[in-house]
Amino acid sequence: MADYTIKVRRFQPESGEGPYWEEFNVDLDPSLSVLDGLLQAKDRDDGSLAVRCSCRAAICGSCGMKINGQSGLGCKTQIGEAQELADKQASAAGKGGEGNSIVIEPMGNMPVIKDLITDMESTHWTKIRRVTPWLLPHGEPPEREYVVEPESMIDITQSMACIQCGACVSSCLSMEADHEFIGPAALAKAYRFVGDPRDVEARERLYDLAQDPHGIYDCTHCFSCIDACPKGVAPMDQIMRLRRKAGEEGIEDPNSGHDHEIAFVKIIEKKGTLDESLLLQESFAPGFKGKLKPNKRAIREMLGSIPTAIRGIKTGKMRSLHKLIPGVHPKLPDQDDVKAIYAHAEEHNEEFNLYIKGEEGELAEENVEKGIERSTDPDTAQEVKNG
Ligand code: SF4
Ligand code: SF4
Ligand code: FES
């Protein structure tokens, strides 16, 4: 047993008061969970402490919360580990010491109903429904079940692991800026159906998500949802898969999100560095390296970006004026190395679904033939070619 102090952000709407912090002392084995700590405080100190939970085994998705500022599940986070993180954060902030309070807050990007209970309907479930979260097959249903090759389901296994806890939504930086962003959980769910061979509306789904200004191109690729997800769904990866498929389908989006991605890659391929002054131009007038295509939209976007550029200079992000001139960029020492890495990546362009674990059937036999031993470590992901 060890003693811990948990500092909980509370909100009791019936009191008419605003949110406030309250500390509770709990004693638990370090291997028990933060949720166990909260339930002990509720049991011993204050029965009005509101927390949502059910399975206590990282299955039901009820106990999403922020622990030391990180979104996750209360029942999957060991209190001993939460203590270590609290101490590490205090040390990084120059406060040092041990036994710092473990800070527990309701999930972000959602209205708080009471204490740690958030309204998941308005921000999570509404968005899940937005992506038509059911299969849209073609024709009459078969007499028995739909039969698909197991291999064709590998691609979507990862997105199917979602338990709808909302931790990714809570941590999403784009959602903080744009509450209408469809968001990581719903877009991961969308991929679950886009990638399903039985669904015949994949193109329509992709078109819809690309045309929506709060859709797939609203994600800023910040990795936050990957860190937060307790089930390894990696929502950002699913969003990137949606984008890739939309690009392959030739779907254009009103914000030139796809062209923007292509521009990123193209500039790094050619120059070995990101020449940001070329980025905007290439995003809106692709194909004209060093010259602005006389296209009304491209010119409008370039002019519209001037205030952003000025802000960049003022804040120091854009340090020198020549960085604003397309095609003029100081030579950096490692540009050729970056180009070489790019060329290597292009040559070995295969996507692997690292979510699938263990070995089964033919693959295991093949590996035995090749002399590759079967891994007994459940955490060692097996690479499965993902097309
Ligand atoms: S990677 Fe995209 S979806 Fe995930 S948290 Fe960041 S902005 Fe949100
Ligand atoms: S993707 Fe992960 S974090 Fe997001 S709702 Fe599903 S399980 Fe939770
Ligand atoms: S209580 Fe079910 S996931 Fe935590």
Coordinates of C-alpha atoms and ligand atoms in Angstrom, one line a residue:
M1 CA 0.0 0.0 0.0
A2 CA 1.1 3.6 -0.6
D3 CA -0.4 7.0 0.0
Y4 CA -1.4 9.2 -2.8
T5 CA -3.0 12.6 -3.1
I6 CA -5.4 13.0 -6.0
K7 CA -6.4 16.5 -7.0
V8 CA -9.8 16.4 -8.8
R9 CA -11.4 19.1 -10.8
R10 CA -14.9 19.2 -9.6
F11 CA -18.1 20.8 -10.9
Q12 CA -21.4 20.4 -9.1
P13 CA -24.0 22.3 -11.2
E14 CA -26.7 22.1 -8.6
S15 CA -24.6 24.3 -6.3
G16 CA -24.7 27.2 -8.7
E17 CA -20.9 27.6 -8.2
G18 CA -18.2 27.3 -10.9
P19 CA -15.6 24.5 -11.1
Y20 CA -13.1 24.1 -8.3
W21 CA -10.3 21.8 -7.2
E22 CA -10.4 19.3 -4.3
E23 CA -7.8 17.0 -3.0
F24 CA -8.4 13.6 -1.5
N25 CA -5.9 11.3 0.2
V26 CA -6.1 7.6 -0.8
D27 CA -4.1 4.5 0.1
L28 CA -3.8 1.9 -2.6
D29 CA -1.4 -0.7 -4.0
P30 CA 0.6 1.1 -6.8
S31 CA -0.6 -1.4 -9.3
L32 CA -4.3 -0.4 -8.8
S33 CA -5.8 2.2 -11.0
V34 CA -6.5 5.9 -10.8
L35 CA -10.2 4.9 -11.0
D36 CA -9.8 2.7 -7.9
G37 CA -8.4 5.8 -6.2
L38 CA -11.4 7.9 -7.2
L39 CA -13.8 5.2 -6.1
Q40 CA -12.0 5.0 -2.7
A41 CA -12.3 8.8 -2.3
K42 CA -16.0 8.5 -3.2
D43 CA -16.5 5.7 -0.7
R44 CA -14.6 7.2 2.2
D45 CA -14.8 10.9 1.8
D46 CA -17.5 12.2 -0.5
G47 CA -20.2 10.2 -2.1
S48 CA -21.2 13.1 -4.3
L49 CA -17.9 12.7 -6.3
A50 CA -19.2 11.9 -9.8
V51 CA -17.3 9.5 -12.0
R52 CA -18.6 7.3 -14.8
C53 CA -17.4 3.7 -14.9
S54 CA -18.6 0.2 -15.5
C55 CA -16.2 -2.7 -16.5
R56 CA -13.1 -1.4 -14.7
A57 CA -11.1 -3.4 -17.3
A58 CA -10.6 -1.1 -20.3
I59 CA -13.5 -2.6 -22.2
C60 CA -16.6 -0.5 -21.8
G61 CA -15.0 2.9 -22.6
S62 CA -16.9 4.7 -19.7
C63 CA -14.1 6.1 -17.6
G64 CA -12.4 8.5 -20.0
M65 CA -10.7 11.4 -18.1
K66 CA -7.5 13.5 -18.1
I67 CA -4.8 12.3 -15.7
N68 CA -1.9 14.7 -15.3
G69 CA -3.1 16.5 -18.4
Q70 CA -3.1 13.3 -20.6
S71 CA -6.4 11.8 -21.9
G72 CA -7.0 8.1 -21.2
L73 CA -8.9 5.6 -19.2
G74 CA -9.0 5.9 -15.4
C75 CA -9.2 2.1 -15.1
K76 CA -6.2 1.5 -17.3
T77 CA -3.9 3.9 -15.7
Q78 CA -2.0 2.5 -12.7
I79 CA -1.9 5.0 -9.8
G80 CA 1.8 4.3 -9.2
E81 CA 2.6 5.2 -12.8
A82 CA 0.3 8.3 -12.5
Q83 CA 2.3 9.3 -9.4
E84 CA 5.6 8.9 -11.3
L85 CA 4.4 11.1 -14.1
A86 CA 3.1 13.8 -11.7
D87 CA 6.5 13.9 -10.0
K88 CA 8.3 14.0 -13.4
Q89 CA 6.1 16.9 -14.5
A90 CA 6.7 18.7 -11.3
S91 CA 10.4 18.2 -11.7
A92 CA 10.4 19.5 -15.3
A93 CA 8.5 22.6 -14.0
G94 CA 11.3 23.2 -11.5
K95 CA 9.1 22.2 -8.5
G96 CA 10.8 18.9 -7.8
G97 CA 10.1 16.6 -4.9
E98 CA 8.0 13.5 -4.6
G99 CA 4.4 12.8 -3.7
N100 CA 3.0 15.6 -5.9
S101 CA -0.7 15.5 -6.4
I102 CA -2.1 13.4 -9.3
V103 CA -4.2 15.8 -11.2
I104 CA -7.5 14.4 -12.5
E105 CA -9.9 16.4 -14.8
P106 CA -12.9 15.6 -17.0
M107 CA -12.2 15.0 -20.7
G108 CA -11.5 18.0 -22.9
N109 CA -13.5 19.2 -25.9
M110 CA -16.7 18.2 -24.3
P111 CA -19.2 20.0 -22.0
V112 CA -18.9 18.9 -18.3
I113 CA -22.1 17.6 -16.8
K114 CA -20.8 17.0 -13.3
D115 CA -17.3 16.5 -11.9
L116 CA -15.6 13.9 -14.2
I117 CA -18.7 13.2 -16.2
T118 CA -18.8 14.8 -19.6
D119 CA -21.6 15.1 -22.2
M120 CA -20.4 12.7 -24.9
E121 CA -23.6 13.0 -26.9
S122 CA -22.9 16.5 -28.2
T123 CA -19.3 16.0 -29.3
H124 CA -18.8 12.3 -29.7
W125 CA -21.9 10.4 -30.6
T126 CA -23.3 13.1 -32.9
K127 CA -20.1 13.0 -34.9
I128 CA -20.1 9.2 -34.9
R129 CA -23.6 9.3 -36.4
R130 CA -22.3 11.9 -38.9
V131 CA -20.2 9.3 -40.7
T132 CA -23.0 6.8 -41.3
P133 CA -21.5 4.1 -38.9
W134 CA -23.1 1.1 -40.5
L135 CA -22.4 -1.1 -43.5
L136 CA -23.9 -0.1 -46.8
P137 CA -23.8 -3.3 -48.9
H138 CA -25.2 -3.8 -52.4
G139 CA -28.2 -5.8 -53.5
E140 CA -30.2 -8.4 -51.6
P141 CA -28.6 -9.6 -48.4
P142 CA -27.3 -13.2 -48.7
E143 CA -29.4 -16.0 -47.1
R144 CA -26.7 -16.5 -44.5
E145 CA -23.8 -14.2 -43.5
Y146 CA -21.7 -12.2 -45.9
V147 CA -18.5 -14.1 -46.5
V148 CA -15.3 -12.2 -46.9
E149 CA -11.6 -13.3 -47.1
P150 CA -10.1 -12.9 -43.6
E151 CA -7.1 -11.1 -45.2
S152 CA -9.4 -8.4 -46.5
M153 CA -10.5 -7.6 -43.0
I154 CA -6.9 -7.1 -41.7
D155 CA -6.9 -3.5 -42.9
I156 CA -9.9 -2.5 -40.7
T157 CA -9.1 -4.6 -37.6
Q158 CA -7.4 -1.7 -36.0
S159 CA -10.3 0.7 -36.4
M160 CA -12.7 -2.0 -35.2
A161 CA -10.9 -2.1 -31.8
C162 CA -12.4 1.2 -30.8
I163 CA -14.3 1.2 -27.5
Q164 CA -15.8 4.7 -28.0
C165 CA -14.2 6.1 -24.9
G166 CA -13.6 9.5 -26.4
A167 CA -10.0 9.9 -25.1
C168 CA -8.9 10.8 -28.6
V169 CA -11.6 13.4 -28.9
S170 CA -10.6 14.8 -25.6
S171 CA -7.0 15.2 -26.7
C172 CA -7.6 16.5 -30.3
L173 CA -5.8 19.8 -30.9
S174 CA -7.8 20.5 -34.1
M175 CA -11.1 20.1 -32.2
E176 CA -9.9 22.7 -29.7
A177 CA -9.7 25.2 -32.6
D178 CA -12.6 23.9 -34.6
H179 CA -15.4 22.3 -32.6
E180 CA -17.1 21.2 -35.9
F181 CA -14.1 19.0 -36.9
I182 CA -15.5 15.5 -37.3
G183 CA -12.7 14.3 -35.1
P184 CA -10.5 11.3 -34.6
A185 CA -13.0 8.7 -33.2
A186 CA -15.6 9.3 -35.9
L187 CA -13.1 9.4 -38.7
A188 CA -11.5 6.1 -37.5
K189 CA -15.0 4.7 -37.5
A190 CA -15.5 6.0 -41.1
Y191 CA -12.4 4.1 -42.1
R192 CA -13.8 1.0 -40.6
F193 CA -16.5 1.1 -43.4
V194 CA -14.5 2.6 -46.2
G195 CA -12.0 -0.2 -45.8
D196 CA -14.7 -2.9 -45.5
P197 CA -14.9 -4.9 -48.8
R198 CA -18.7 -5.4 -48.3
D199 CA -19.4 -1.7 -48.3
V200 CA -20.2 -0.3 -51.8
E201 CA -20.3 3.4 -50.9
A202 CA -16.7 3.8 -50.1
R203 CA -16.2 6.5 -52.8
E204 CA -19.3 8.4 -51.7
R205 CA -18.1 8.3 -48.1
L206 CA -14.7 9.6 -49.1
Y207 CA -16.1 12.3 -51.3
D208 CA -18.4 13.4 -48.4
L209 CA -15.5 13.5 -45.9
A210 CA -13.2 15.3 -48.3
Q211 CA -15.8 18.0 -49.2
D212 CA -16.7 18.7 -45.6
P213 CA -14.4 21.7 -44.5
H214 CA -14.4 20.0 -41.1
G215 CA -13.5 16.6 -42.5
I216 CA -10.4 14.6 -43.2
Y217 CA -8.3 17.6 -44.1
D218 CA -9.0 19.4 -40.9
C219 CA -6.6 17.1 -39.0
T220 CA -3.3 18.7 -38.3
H221 CA -1.4 15.4 -38.0
C222 CA -0.4 16.2 -34.3
F223 CA -0.3 12.5 -33.1
S224 CA -2.2 13.4 -29.9
C225 CA -5.0 11.0 -30.6
I226 CA -2.5 8.2 -31.1
D227 CA -0.9 8.8 -27.7
A228 CA -4.3 9.0 -26.0
C229 CA -6.0 5.9 -27.4
P230 CA -6.0 3.1 -24.9
K231 CA -6.7 0.4 -27.6
G232 CA -4.1 1.2 -30.2
V233 CA -6.6 2.4 -32.8
A234 CA -4.3 5.2 -33.9
P235 CA -7.1 7.3 -35.3
M236 CA -4.7 9.7 -37.0
D237 CA -3.4 6.7 -39.1
Q238 CA -7.0 5.9 -40.1
I239 CA -7.5 9.5 -41.2
M240 CA -4.3 9.3 -43.3
R241 CA -5.6 6.2 -44.9
L242 CA -8.9 8.0 -45.7
R243 CA -6.9 10.8 -47.2
R244 CA -4.7 8.4 -49.3
K245 CA -7.8 6.6 -50.6
A246 CA -9.5 9.9 -51.4
G247 CA -6.4 10.9 -53.3
E248 CA -6.3 7.6 -55.2
E249 CA -9.9 8.1 -56.2
G250 CA -9.0 11.5 -57.6
I251 CA -11.3 13.3 -55.2
E252 CA -10.6 17.0 -54.9
D253 CA -11.5 19.0 -51.8
P254 CA -12.4 22.6 -51.6
N255 CA -9.5 23.5 -49.3
S256 CA -6.9 21.9 -51.6
G257 CA -6.0 19.6 -48.7
H258 CA -4.9 16.8 -51.0
D259 CA -2.8 19.1 -53.2
H260 CA -1.3 20.6 -50.0
E261 CA -0.1 17.1 -49.0
I262 CA 1.3 16.4 -52.5
A263 CA 3.0 19.8 -52.4
F264 CA 4.7 18.9 -49.0
V265 CA 6.0 15.7 -50.4
K266 CA 7.0 17.1 -53.8
I267 CA 9.0 20.0 -52.2
I268 CA 10.8 17.7 -49.8
E269 CA 11.5 15.3 -52.6
K270 CA 13.0 18.0 -54.8
K271 CA 14.7 20.2 -52.3
G272 CA 15.4 18.0 -49.3
T273 CA 13.8 20.6 -47.0
L274 CA 10.5 22.3 -46.7
D275 CA 10.6 25.6 -48.5
E276 CA 7.4 27.0 -46.9
S277 CA 7.2 29.9 -49.4
L278 CA 6.7 27.4 -52.1
L279 CA 4.2 25.4 -50.1
L280 CA 1.2 27.7 -50.6
Q281 CA 1.9 28.2 -54.2
E282 CA 2.3 24.5 -54.9
S283 CA -0.8 23.7 -52.9
F284 CA -3.0 25.9 -55.0
A285 CA -1.2 26.0 -58.3
P286 CA 0.4 22.6 -58.4
G287 CA 2.9 21.7 -61.1
F288 CA 4.5 25.2 -61.6
K289 CA 7.7 25.0 -59.6
G290 CA 9.1 28.4 -58.9
K291 CA 6.3 30.2 -60.9
L292 CA 2.8 31.1 -59.8
K293 CA 0.3 29.7 -62.3
P294 CA -2.0 32.6 -63.3
N295 CA -4.9 31.0 -61.6
K296 CA -7.3 33.3 -59.8
R297 CA -7.6 31.1 -56.7
A298 CA -3.9 30.7 -56.3
I299 CA -3.3 34.4 -56.5
R300 CA -6.2 35.0 -54.0
E301 CA -4.8 32.5 -51.6
M302 CA -1.3 34.0 -51.9
L303 CA -2.6 37.5 -51.2
G304 CA -4.7 36.2 -48.4
S305 CA -1.7 34.6 -46.8
I306 CA 0.2 37.9 -46.5
P307 CA -1.2 38.7 -43.0
T308 CA -0.2 35.2 -41.8
A309 CA 3.3 35.8 -43.2
I310 CA 3.5 39.1 -41.4
R311 CA 2.4 37.5 -38.2
G312 CA 5.0 34.8 -38.8
I313 CA 7.7 37.5 -39.0
K314 CA 6.4 39.3 -35.9
T315 CA 6.3 36.2 -33.8
G316 CA 9.7 35.0 -35.1
K317 CA 8.4 31.8 -36.8
M318 CA 9.4 33.3 -40.1
R319 CA 12.8 34.8 -39.3
S320 CA 13.9 36.3 -42.6
L321 CA 12.2 38.0 -45.4
H322 CA 13.9 35.9 -48.1
K323 CA 12.0 32.9 -46.8
L324 CA 8.8 34.5 -48.2
I325 CA 10.1 34.5 -51.7
P326 CA 9.1 31.3 -53.5
G327 CA 12.1 29.2 -54.7
V328 CA 14.7 31.2 -52.6
H329 CA 15.7 29.2 -49.6
P330 CA 19.1 29.0 -47.8
K331 CA 21.0 25.8 -48.5
L332 CA 21.1 23.5 -45.5
P333 CA 23.9 20.9 -44.9
D334 CA 21.7 17.8 -44.8
Q335 CA 19.4 18.4 -47.8
D336 CA 21.0 15.7 -49.9
D337 CA 20.7 13.2 -47.0
V338 CA 17.0 14.0 -46.7
K339 CA 16.6 13.5 -50.5
A340 CA 18.3 10.1 -50.1
I341 CA 16.0 9.1 -47.3
Y342 CA 13.0 10.1 -49.5
A343 CA 14.3 8.1 -52.4
H344 CA 14.8 5.1 -50.2
A345 CA 11.3 5.4 -48.7
E346 CA 9.8 5.6 -52.2
E347 CA 11.6 2.5 -53.3
H348 CA 10.4 0.6 -50.3
N349 CA 6.9 1.9 -50.4
E350 CA 4.8 -0.7 -48.6
E351 CA 2.3 -0.2 -45.9
F352 CA 2.2 -2.6 -42.9
N353 CA -0.6 -2.9 -40.5
L354 CA 1.4 -3.2 -37.2
Y355 CA -1.7 -3.8 -35.2
I356 CA -2.1 -7.5 -35.9
K357 CA -0.3 -9.6 -33.4
G358 CA 0.8 -13.2 -33.3
E359 CA 1.0 -15.6 -36.2
E360 CA -1.6 -17.8 -37.7
G361 CA -1.9 -20.4 -40.4
E362 CA 0.1 -20.0 -43.6
L363 CA 2.0 -17.0 -42.5
A364 CA 3.3 -18.8 -39.4
E365 CA 4.2 -21.8 -41.7
E366 CA 6.0 -19.6 -44.1
N367 CA 8.0 -18.1 -41.3
V368 CA 8.9 -21.5 -39.9
E369 CA 10.1 -22.4 -43.5
K370 CA 12.2 -19.2 -43.5
G371 CA 13.6 -20.1 -40.1
I372 CA 11.8 -17.2 -38.4
E373 CA 10.8 -18.1 -34.9
R374 CA 7.3 -17.4 -33.6
S375 CA 7.3 -14.5 -31.1
T376 CA 6.0 -15.4 -27.7
D377 CA 5.8 -11.7 -26.7
P378 CA 2.2 -10.5 -27.0
D379 CA 3.4 -7.0 -27.3
T380 CA 5.6 -7.7 -30.3
A381 CA 3.5 -6.7 -33.3
Q382 CA 3.8 -8.9 -36.3
E383 CA 4.0 -7.1 -39.6
V384 CA 1.3 -8.0 -42.0
K385 CA 1.3 -6.6 -45.5
N386 CA -1.6 -4.3 -45.8
G387 CA -1.8 -3.7 -49.6
Ligands
SF4_1 S1 -3.8 13.8 -35.3 FE1 -5.5 14.9 -36.1 S2 -7.3 13.9 -35.3 FE2 -5.6 13.2 -34.1 S3 -5.5 14.6 -32.3 FE3 -4.2 15.5 -33.9 S4 -5.5 16.9 -35.1 FE4 -6.9 15.5 -33.9
SF4_2 S1 -10.2 5.6 -31.2 FE1 -9.3 5.0 -29.2 S2 -9.4 6.8 -27.9 FE2 -10.8 7.2 -29.6 S3 -12.7 6.6 -28.9 FE3 -11.9 4.8 -29.9 S4 -10.8 3.6 -28.3 FE4 -11.2 5.7 -27.5
FES3 S1 -14.6 1.3 -16.6 FE1 -14.8 0.4 -18.5 S2 -13.2 1.2 -19.6 FE2 -12.8 2.0 -17.6

